[in-house]
CSV table of C-alpha atoms in Angstrom, one decimal:
chain,number,residue,atom,x,y,z
A,1,MET,CA,-14.6,10.5,-27.5
A,2,SER,CA,-11.6,11.1,-25.3
A,3,GLY,CA,-8.2,10.9,-26.9
A,4,THR,CA,-6.9,7.6,-25.5
A,5,GLU,CA,-9.9,5.3,-25.5
A,6,THR,CA,-10.6,2.9,-28.3
A,7,PRO,CA,-13.3,4.4,-30.4
A,8,THR,CA,-16.7,2.6,-30.5
A,9,VAL,CA,-18.5,1.8,-33.7
A,10,LEU,CA,-22.1,0.7,-33.8
A,11,VAL,CA,-23.2,-1.3,-36.9
A,12,VAL,CA,-26.9,-1.4,-37.6
A,13,GLU,CA,-27.7,-3.7,-40.5
A,14,ASP,CA,-30.5,-6.2,-41.0
A,15,GLU,CA,-28.4,-8.7,-43.0
A,16,ALA,CA,-26.5,-10.8,-40.5
A,17,ASP,CA,-23.8,-11.8,-43.0
A,18,LEU,CA,-22.9,-8.1,-43.6
A,19,VAL,CA,-22.8,-7.4,-39.9
A,20,GLU,CA,-20.4,-10.2,-39.4
A,21,MET,CA,-18.3,-9.0,-42.3
A,22,TYR,CA,-18.1,-5.4,-41.1
A,23,GLU,CA,-17.3,-6.6,-37.7
A,24,LEU,CA,-14.4,-8.7,-39.0
A,25,TRP,CA,-13.1,-5.8,-41.1
A,26,LEU,CA,-13.1,-3.3,-38.2
A,27,ALA,CA,-12.0,-5.7,-35.5
A,28,GLY,CA,-8.9,-4.9,-33.5
A,29,GLU,CA,-9.1,-1.1,-34.2
A,30,TYR,CA,-12.4,-0.4,-32.5
A,31,ASP,CA,-14.9,-1.6,-30.0
A,32,ILE,CA,-17.8,-2.9,-32.1
A,33,ARG,CA,-21.4,-3.1,-31.2
A,34,THR,CA,-24.0,-4.6,-33.6
A,35,ALA,CA,-27.7,-4.5,-34.0
A,36,LEU,CA,-29.9,-6.4,-36.6
A,37,ASP,CA,-32.7,-3.8,-36.7
A,38,GLY,CA,-33.3,-0.1,-36.0
A,39,GLN,CA,-34.9,-0.4,-32.7
A,40,THR,CA,-32.1,-2.6,-31.3
A,41,GLY,CA,-29.7,-0.1,-32.8
A,42,LEU,CA,-31.2,2.8,-30.9
A,43,GLU,CA,-31.0,0.7,-27.7
A,44,ALA,CA,-27.3,0.1,-28.2
A,45,LEU,CA,-26.6,3.7,-28.7
A,46,ASP,CA,-25.1,5.8,-25.9
A,47,ALA,CA,-22.5,8.5,-25.3
A,48,GLU,CA,-19.7,6.0,-25.9
A,49,VAL,CA,-20.6,5.5,-29.5
A,50,ASP,CA,-18.4,7.5,-31.9
A,51,VAL,CA,-19.5,6.2,-35.3
A,52,VAL,CA,-22.7,4.5,-36.5
A,53,ILE,CA,-22.7,2.5,-39.7
A,54,LEU,CA,-26.4,2.6,-40.5
A,55,ASP,CA,-28.2,0.7,-43.2
A,56,ARG,CA,-30.8,2.9,-44.8
A,57,ARG,CA,-33.3,0.2,-45.8
A,58,MET,CA,-34.3,-2.0,-43.0
A,59,PRO,CA,-37.6,-3.6,-42.1
A,60,GLY,CA,-39.2,-1.9,-39.1
A,61,LEU,CA,-37.4,1.3,-38.1
A,62,SER,CA,-35.6,2.4,-41.3
A,63,GLY,CA,-32.1,4.1,-41.3
A,64,ASP,CA,-33.7,7.5,-41.9
A,65,GLU,CA,-35.9,7.0,-38.8
A,66,VAL,CA,-33.0,5.9,-36.7
A,67,LEU,CA,-31.1,9.0,-37.8
A,68,LYS,CA,-34.0,11.2,-36.8
A,69,HIS,CA,-33.9,9.7,-33.3
A,70,ILE,CA,-30.2,10.2,-33.1
A,71,ASP,CA,-30.5,13.9,-34.0
A,72,ALA,CA,-33.5,14.4,-31.8
A,73,GLU,CA,-31.7,13.0,-28.8
A,74,GLY,CA,-28.6,15.0,-29.5
A,75,PHE,CA,-26.0,12.1,-29.6
A,76,ASP,CA,-22.6,13.3,-30.5
A,77,CYS,CA,-21.8,10.6,-32.9
A,78,ARG,CA,-21.1,10.5,-36.6
A,79,VAL,CA,-23.3,8.5,-38.9
A,80,ALA,CA,-22.3,6.8,-42.1
A,81,MET,CA,-25.4,5.8,-44.1
A,82,VAL,CA,-25.2,2.7,-46.2
A,83,THR,CA,-27.3,3.4,-49.3
A,84,ALA,CA,-28.0,1.7,-52.6
A,85,VAL,CA,-27.5,4.9,-54.6
A,86,GLU,CA,-24.9,7.6,-54.4
A,87,PRO,CA,-26.4,10.8,-52.9
A,88,ASP,CA,-25.6,14.4,-53.9
A,89,PHE,CA,-25.3,17.4,-51.6
A,90,ASP,CA,-29.1,17.6,-51.2
A,91,ILE,CA,-29.1,14.3,-49.6
A,92,LEU,CA,-26.2,15.3,-47.4
A,93,GLU,CA,-28.6,17.9,-46.0
A,94,MET,CA,-30.5,15.0,-44.5
A,95,GLY,CA,-28.1,14.9,-41.6
A,96,PHE,CA,-25.8,12.1,-42.0
A,97,ASP,CA,-22.0,12.6,-42.2
A,98,ALA,CA,-21.0,10.1,-44.9
A,99,TYR,CA,-22.5,7.6,-47.2
A,100,LEU,CA,-21.4,4.2,-48.2
A,101,PRO,CA,-22.8,2.9,-51.5
A,102,LYS,CA,-23.6,-0.8,-51.5
A,103,PRO,CA,-21.7,-3.1,-51.8
A,104,VAL,CA,-19.4,-1.8,-49.1
A,105,GLY,CA,-15.7,-2.8,-49.5
A,106,GLN,CA,-13.3,-3.3,-46.7
A,107,GLU,CA,-11.0,-0.5,-47.5
A,108,GLN,CA,-13.9,1.9,-48.0
A,109,LEU,CA,-15.4,1.0,-44.7
A,110,ARG,CA,-12.2,1.5,-42.8
A,111,THR,CA,-11.3,4.8,-44.4
A,112,THR,CA,-14.8,6.1,-43.9
A,113,VAL,CA,-14.7,5.3,-40.1
A,114,GLU,CA,-11.2,6.8,-39.9
A,115,ARG,CA,-12.3,10.0,-41.7
A,116,LEU,CA,-15.4,10.4,-39.5
A,117,LEU,CA,-13.3,10.1,-36.4
A,118,GLU,CA,-10.8,12.6,-37.8
A,119,ARG,CA,-13.6,15.0,-38.5
A,120,ALA,CA,-15.0,14.6,-35.0
A,121,ALA,CA,-11.5,15.4,-33.7
A,122,TYR,CA,-11.4,18.5,-35.9
A,123,ASP,CA,-14.8,19.7,-34.6
A,124,ASN,CA,-13.8,19.1,-31.0
A,125,ARG,CA,-10.6,20.9,-31.5
A,126,LEU,CA,-12.3,23.8,-33.1
A,127,GLN,CA,-14.8,23.9,-30.2
A,128,GLU,CA,-11.9,24.0,-27.7
A,129,TYR,CA,-10.0,26.5,-29.8
A,130,TYR,CA,-13.0,28.8,-29.9
A,131,ALA,CA,-13.6,28.6,-26.2
A,132,LEU,CA,-9.9,29.5,-25.5
A,133,VAL,CA,-9.9,32.4,-27.9
A,134,GLU,CA,-13.1,33.7,-26.3
A,135,LYS,CA,-11.4,33.5,-22.9
A,136,GLN,CA,-8.3,35.2,-24.1
A,137,ALA,CA,-10.3,38.0,-25.6
A,138,THR,CA,-12.2,38.4,-22.4
A,139,LEU,CA,-9.0,38.7,-20.4
A,140,GLU,CA,-7.6,41.2,-22.9
A,141,ALA,CA,-10.8,43.3,-22.7
A,142,THR,CA,-10.9,43.3,-18.9
A,143,LYS,CA,-7.3,43.4,-17.8
A,144,ARG,CA,-4.6,46.0,-18.3
A,145,ARG,CA,-1.6,45.1,-20.4
A,146,VAL,CA,0.7,45.0,-17.3
A,147,GLU,CA,-1.7,42.6,-15.6
A,148,LEU,CA,-1.7,40.4,-18.6
A,149,ALA,CA,2.1,40.3,-18.7
A,150,ASN,CA,2.1,39.0,-15.2
A,151,SER,CA,-0.8,36.6,-15.5
A,152,GLU,CA,0.1,32.9,-15.5
A,153,GLU,CA,-3.4,32.1,-16.7
A,154,TYR,CA,-3.0,34.3,-19.7
A,155,ASP,CA,0.4,32.8,-20.5
A,156,ARG,CA,-1.0,29.3,-20.3
A,157,LEU,CA,-3.9,30.2,-22.4
A,158,THR,CA,-1.8,31.8,-25.1
A,159,GLU,CA,0.5,28.8,-25.1
A,160,ARG,CA,-2.4,26.4,-25.5
A,161,ILE,CA,-3.9,28.5,-28.3
A,162,ASP,CA,-0.6,28.6,-30.2
A,163,HIS,CA,-0.3,24.9,-29.8
A,164,LEU,CA,-3.8,24.1,-31.0
A,165,GLN,CA,-3.2,26.3,-34.0
A,166,THR,CA,-0.4,24.0,-35.2
A,167,GLU,CA,-2.6,21.0,-34.8
A,168,PHE,CA,-5.3,22.0,-37.2
A,169,GLY,CA,-4.9,20.3,-40.6
A,170,ARG,CA,-6.1,21.5,-43.9
A,171,ILE,CA,-9.6,20.5,-45.1
A,172,ASP,CA,-8.7,18.5,-48.1
A,173,SER,CA,-12.0,17.6,-49.7
A,174,ASP,CA,-15.3,19.3,-50.7
A,175,GLU,CA,-17.2,16.7,-48.7
A,176,GLU,CA,-15.2,17.3,-45.5
A,177,PHE,CA,-15.6,21.1,-45.9
A,178,ILE,CA,-19.4,20.9,-46.4
A,179,ALA,CA,-19.8,18.4,-43.5
A,180,THR,CA,-17.8,20.7,-41.2
A,181,ILE,CA,-19.9,23.7,-42.0
A,182,GLN,CA,-23.1,21.7,-41.6
A,183,GLN,CA,-21.9,20.7,-38.1
A,184,ILE,CA,-21.2,24.3,-37.3
A,185,GLU,CA,-24.6,25.4,-38.5
A,186,SER,CA,-26.5,22.7,-36.7
A,187,HIS,CA,-24.5,23.5,-33.5
A,188,ASP,CA,-25.6,27.2,-33.9
A,189,ARG,CA,-29.2,26.3,-34.3
A,190,GLY,CA,-29.1,23.7,-31.5
B,1,MET,CA,5.6,23.7,-47.0
B,2,ILE,CA,7.2,26.7,-48.8
B,3,GLU,CA,7.6,25.7,-52.4
B,4,GLY,CA,9.6,28.6,-53.7
B,5,ASN,CA,8.6,32.1,-54.5
B,6,ALA,CA,6.8,31.3,-57.8
B,7,ALA,CA,3.9,29.8,-55.8
B,8,THR,CA,3.4,32.9,-53.6
B,9,TYR,CA,0.9,35.6,-54.2
B,10,ASP,CA,1.8,39.3,-54.7
B,11,LEU,CA,-0.7,41.5,-53.0
B,12,SER,CA,1.5,44.5,-52.9
B,13,GLU,CA,-0.3,46.4,-55.7
B,14,GLY,CA,-3.3,46.8,-53.4
B,15,LEU,CA,-1.4,46.5,-50.2
B,16,PRO,CA,1.7,48.5,-50.4
B,17,VAL,CA,3.9,46.8,-47.7
B,18,GLU,CA,6.9,44.7,-48.4
B,19,THR,CA,5.6,41.5,-46.7
B,20,ALA,CA,2.5,41.6,-49.1
B,21,GLN,CA,4.8,40.8,-52.0
B,22,SER,CA,5.0,37.2,-51.2
B,23,ILE,CA,2.0,35.8,-49.5
B,24,GLN,CA,1.9,32.0,-49.1
B,25,PRO,CA,-0.9,30.2,-50.9
B,26,GLY,CA,-3.7,29.3,-48.5
B,27,THR,CA,-3.2,32.5,-46.5
B,28,SER,CA,-6.5,34.1,-45.2
B,29,LEU,CA,-6.6,37.7,-44.2
B,30,LEU,CA,-9.1,39.7,-42.2
B,31,ILE,CA,-9.5,43.2,-43.8
B,32,SER,CA,-10.7,45.4,-41.0
B,33,GLY,CA,-11.5,49.1,-40.8
B,34,PRO,CA,-14.2,51.7,-40.2
B,35,PRO,CA,-16.9,52.2,-42.7
B,36,MET,CA,-15.3,55.2,-44.5
B,37,ALA,CA,-11.9,53.5,-44.9
B,38,GLY,CA,-13.1,51.3,-47.7
B,39,THR,CA,-12.5,47.8,-46.5
B,40,GLU,CA,-14.7,46.3,-49.1
B,41,ASP,CA,-13.1,48.4,-51.8
B,42,LEU,CA,-9.7,47.0,-50.8
B,43,VAL,CA,-11.0,43.5,-51.0
B,44,VAL,CA,-12.3,44.1,-54.6
B,45,ASP,CA,-9.0,45.9,-55.5
B,46,LEU,CA,-7.1,42.8,-54.4
B,47,LEU,CA,-9.4,40.5,-56.3
B,48,ALA,CA,-9.1,42.6,-59.4
B,49,ASN,CA,-5.3,42.6,-59.1
B,50,GLY,CA,-5.5,38.8,-59.1
B,51,ALA,CA,-7.9,38.7,-62.1
B,52,ARG,CA,-5.4,40.9,-64.0
B,53,ARG,CA,-2.7,38.3,-63.4
B,54,GLY,CA,-5.0,35.6,-64.7
B,55,GLU,CA,-5.9,34.2,-61.3
B,56,GLY,CA,-9.3,32.9,-60.5
B,57,THR,CA,-11.8,35.1,-58.6
B,58,VAL,CA,-14.4,33.9,-56.1
B,59,VAL,CA,-16.5,36.7,-54.6
B,60,VAL,CA,-19.0,36.0,-51.9
B,61,THR,CA,-21.4,38.9,-51.5
B,62,THR,CA,-24.0,39.6,-48.8
B,63,GLY,CA,-24.7,43.1,-50.1
B,64,ASN,CA,-24.4,43.7,-53.8
B,65,SER,CA,-26.1,41.5,-56.4
B,66,ALA,CA,-23.9,39.0,-58.0
B,67,PRO,CA,-23.7,40.9,-61.3
B,68,ALA,CA,-22.7,44.0,-59.4
B,69,ALA,CA,-20.1,42.1,-57.5
B,70,VAL,CA,-18.7,40.7,-60.8
B,71,ALA,CA,-18.9,44.2,-62.4
B,72,ALA,CA,-16.9,45.7,-59.5
B,73,VAL,CA,-14.0,43.4,-60.5
B,74,THR,CA,-14.4,43.7,-64.3
B,75,ASP,CA,-14.7,47.5,-64.2
B,76,ARG,CA,-11.3,47.6,-62.7
B,77,VAL,CA,-9.9,44.9,-65.1
B,78,PRO,CA,-11.9,45.1,-68.4
B,79,GLU,CA,-9.6,42.5,-69.9
B,80,ALA,CA,-10.4,39.9,-67.2
B,81,ASP,CA,-11.7,36.6,-68.4
B,82,PRO,CA,-15.2,36.3,-67.0
B,83,ARG,CA,-15.1,32.5,-67.1
B,84,ARG,CA,-12.5,32.9,-64.3
B,85,ILE,CA,-14.9,34.8,-62.1
B,86,VAL,CA,-17.4,33.2,-59.8
B,87,ALA,CA,-19.9,35.0,-57.5
B,88,VAL,CA,-21.7,33.4,-54.6
B,89,ASP,CA,-24.8,35.5,-53.9
B,90,ALA,CA,-25.5,35.2,-50.2
B,91,ARG,CA,-28.0,38.0,-49.9
B,92,SER,CA,-31.3,37.5,-48.1
B,93,GLY,CA,-34.0,36.5,-50.5
B,94,GLY,CA,-31.4,36.0,-53.2
B,95,GLY,CA,-33.4,33.2,-54.8
B,96,ASP,CA,-33.1,29.5,-55.2
B,97,THR,CA,-30.1,27.6,-54.1
B,98,GLY,CA,-27.6,25.9,-56.2
B,99,GLY,CA,-27.2,25.0,-59.8
B,100,GLY,CA,-25.1,27.8,-61.1
B,101,SER,CA,-26.1,30.4,-63.7
B,102,GLN,CA,-24.3,32.8,-65.9
B,103,THR,CA,-24.2,36.6,-65.7
B,104,ASP,CA,-24.6,38.6,-69.0
B,105,ALA,CA,-20.8,39.1,-68.8
B,106,GLY,CA,-20.2,35.3,-68.6
B,107,ALA,CA,-19.3,34.9,-65.0
B,108,THR,CA,-20.8,32.0,-63.0
B,109,VAL,CA,-23.2,32.7,-60.1
B,110,TYR,CA,-24.2,30.4,-57.3
B,111,ARG,CA,-26.8,31.3,-54.7
B,112,ALA,CA,-27.2,30.7,-51.0
B,113,ASP,CA,-30.5,31.4,-49.3
B,114,ALA,CA,-29.3,34.1,-46.9
B,115,PRO,CA,-26.2,35.4,-45.1
B,116,SER,CA,-27.1,32.9,-42.3
B,117,ASP,CA,-27.1,30.0,-44.8
B,118,MET,CA,-23.5,28.9,-44.2
B,119,THR,CA,-23.9,25.5,-45.8
B,120,GLY,CA,-25.4,27.1,-48.9
B,121,ILE,CA,-22.4,29.5,-49.0
B,122,GLY,CA,-20.0,26.6,-48.5
B,123,VAL,CA,-21.6,24.7,-51.3
B,124,GLY,CA,-21.5,27.8,-53.6
B,125,ILE,CA,-17.8,28.3,-52.8
B,126,THR,CA,-17.1,24.6,-53.4
B,127,ASN,CA,-19.0,24.7,-56.7
B,128,GLY,CA,-17.0,27.8,-57.6
B,129,PHE,CA,-13.6,26.1,-56.9
B,130,ASP,CA,-14.7,23.2,-59.0
B,131,ARG,CA,-15.9,25.4,-61.8
B,132,LEU,CA,-12.7,27.4,-61.9
B,133,ALA,CA,-10.6,24.2,-61.8
B,134,GLU,CA,-12.6,23.0,-64.8
B,135,THR,CA,-11.5,26.1,-66.7
B,136,GLY,CA,-7.9,25.4,-65.8
B,137,VAL,CA,-7.5,27.8,-62.9
B,138,GLU,CA,-5.0,26.7,-60.3
B,139,ARG,CA,-4.6,29.8,-58.4
B,140,GLY,CA,-7.1,32.3,-57.1
B,141,ARG,CA,-8.4,34.7,-54.6
B,142,LEU,CA,-11.6,34.5,-52.6
B,143,GLY,CA,-13.2,37.7,-51.2
B,144,LEU,CA,-16.1,37.8,-48.8
B,145,THR,CA,-17.9,41.1,-48.3
B,146,SER,CA,-18.8,41.1,-45.6
B,147,LEU,CA,-18.4,39.3,-42.4
B,148,SER,CA,-20.4,42.1,-40.7
B,149,THR,CA,-23.5,41.0,-42.4
B,150,MET,CA,-22.9,37.4,-41.5
B,151,LEU,CA,-22.5,38.5,-37.9
B,152,ALA,CA,-25.8,40.2,-38.0
B,153,TYR,CA,-27.5,36.9,-38.9
B,154,SER,CA,-25.4,34.3,-37.0
B,155,ASN,CA,-23.7,34.3,-33.7
B,156,ARG,CA,-20.0,35.0,-33.2
B,157,GLU,CA,-19.1,31.4,-32.5
B,158,ALA,CA,-20.7,30.1,-35.7
B,159,VAL,CA,-19.1,32.9,-37.8
B,160,PHE,CA,-15.7,32.2,-36.2
B,161,LYS,CA,-15.9,28.5,-36.9
B,162,PHE,CA,-17.1,29.1,-40.4
B,163,CYS,CA,-14.1,31.4,-41.1
B,164,HIS,CA,-11.8,28.9,-39.6
B,165,ALA,CA,-13.2,26.0,-41.7
B,166,LEU,CA,-13.1,28.2,-44.8
B,167,SER,CA,-9.5,29.2,-44.1
B,168,SER,CA,-8.6,25.5,-43.7
B,169,ARG,CA,-10.2,24.8,-47.0
B,170,LEU,CA,-8.4,27.7,-48.7
B,171,GLU,CA,-5.2,26.3,-47.4
B,172,SER,CA,-5.8,23.0,-49.2
B,173,VAL,CA,-6.8,24.6,-52.5
B,174,GLY,CA,-4.0,27.2,-52.3
B,175,TYR,CA,-6.1,30.2,-52.7
B,176,VAL,CA,-5.7,33.5,-50.8
B,177,GLY,CA,-8.8,34.6,-48.7
B,178,LEU,CA,-9.8,38.2,-48.1
B,179,PHE,CA,-12.6,38.8,-45.6
B,180,ALA,CA,-14.0,42.3,-45.1
B,181,ILE,CA,-15.3,43.4,-41.7
B,182,ASP,CA,-16.7,46.8,-40.6
B,183,ALA,CA,-14.6,47.4,-37.4
B,184,ALA,CA,-17.1,50.0,-36.2
B,185,ALA,CA,-20.0,47.6,-36.3
B,186,HIS,CA,-18.6,45.2,-33.6
B,187,ASP,CA,-17.1,45.4,-30.2
B,188,ASP,CA,-13.4,44.9,-29.7
B,189,GLN,CA,-13.9,41.4,-28.3
B,190,THR,CA,-15.7,40.2,-31.4
B,191,LEU,CA,-12.9,41.6,-33.6
B,192,GLN,CA,-10.2,40.1,-31.3
B,193,VAL,CA,-11.9,36.7,-31.4
B,194,LEU,CA,-12.5,36.7,-35.2
B,195,LYS,CA,-8.9,37.6,-35.9
B,196,GLN,CA,-7.8,34.2,-34.5
B,197,ALA,CA,-9.6,32.5,-37.4
B,198,PHE,CA,-7.2,34.0,-39.9
B,199,ASP,CA,-3.5,34.0,-40.6
B,200,GLY,CA,-3.3,37.8,-40.6
B,201,VAL,CA,-5.1,41.1,-40.3
B,202,VAL,CA,-5.1,44.1,-42.7
B,203,GLU,CA,-6.1,47.2,-40.8
B,204,LEU,CA,-7.3,50.3,-42.5
B,205,ARG,CA,-7.7,53.7,-41.0
B,206,GLU,CA,-8.2,57.3,-42.0
B,207,ARG,CA,-5.6,60.0,-41.0
B,208,ASP,CA,-6.1,63.6,-42.1
B,209,GLY,CA,-8.3,62.5,-44.9
B,210,ALA,CA,-5.9,59.9,-46.3
B,211,ARG,CA,-6.3,56.2,-46.0
B,212,GLU,CA,-3.6,54.2,-44.3
B,213,VAL,CA,-3.1,50.5,-44.1
B,214,ARG,CA,-1.0,48.0,-42.2
B,215,LEU,CA,-0.6,44.2,-42.3
B,216,GLY,CA,-0.3,42.2,-39.1
B,217,GLY,CA,0.0,38.5,-38.2
B,218,VAL,CA,1.9,37.3,-41.3
B,219,GLN,CA,5.1,38.4,-39.6
B,220,PRO,CA,5.5,38.5,-35.7
B,221,THR,CA,5.0,42.3,-35.6
B,222,PRO,CA,2.7,44.3,-37.7
B,223,THR,CA,4.1,46.5,-40.5
B,224,ASP,CA,4.1,50.3,-40.1
B,225,TRP,CA,1.1,52.2,-41.2
B,226,VAL,CA,1.6,53.2,-44.9
B,227,PRO,CA,-0.6,55.4,-47.1
B,228,LEU,CA,-2.9,53.7,-49.5
B,229,ALA,CA,-3.0,55.1,-53.0
B,230,GLU,CA,-6.4,56.4,-54.1
């Protein structure tokens, strides 16, 4: 997701009434795509999609199976699984980023999507921050102090790092914290 | 953001520099030095000083067993309330993940699978914070000994990001974080990169057989080197 575009949300849910309702609730804020089954959901998925609202229990391809495909193909999207029961941390290990217990309310749906987008922004920022810090350390290791003092590149880098530092928020909930670390670990393994 | 001095942490007992007297809640410090300089000891000292003040203690260990890590704190502060101490055992082959058990002394232990099991460590820390909150603890110190072991199991990027995320979490709960690293075990670039995940760096060194310490990053320029009491 780039900063200025409208984020894209894909809703995969076999109950047409629910799809319509979710669409209504999210309209205006996001570009919405919908699919009434898992297979169609996968076909509607591409790099533009930022968040997937995924029903776990669907005839044909289930939510879990769709999630496996999403992971296998390495799409950089966040998945909110719509489930009948509230999962614990163990279920978080199954690879989705949030869960929405049924029945899903309007406020809950909207805040979940917002939260997932914020988390994606944090992960992207952390990735950029790390890349810049690495670059800065490389320059410091390879150039002499006087060279650094006269280097515009080094100046810009330091400025950008300082700026990014101020943009990081705190991580305010256990769930966000664990999800962030899972993302880091899966990136490490990937 | 600064809510008066009452909320700050006094680390000056273990860290004898003036700026250590009022450390903002949520501050994370990298504690870096060569093997003989006692970086891990300093982390435990700082945890023990907090325990003496009734603060909560979370110790994440990749080397000692959880009971040993708890004992390192309670040996220094026999009067510490063990219910306010949590250990997260992140050794290899440390056992099953999760649920929380008690040491003989009454401290709570959570386990991760290995030093590479960042999610397990994160869950253990989270459970620890919750556990301490249940016992009425609002302030605390988290120590991790050591990042060097984590770096042996995971790459620099992952460890950096883990530290950054943990620092961001500590900021929210208002704890102070203390992360030991063996400076001799890593190249300069690794240390230089990792520093950027923290708010400040405590450096240790040995001079003529005496330990010296300085604190950098919390203020624009580092403090002078000062001797560390044995």
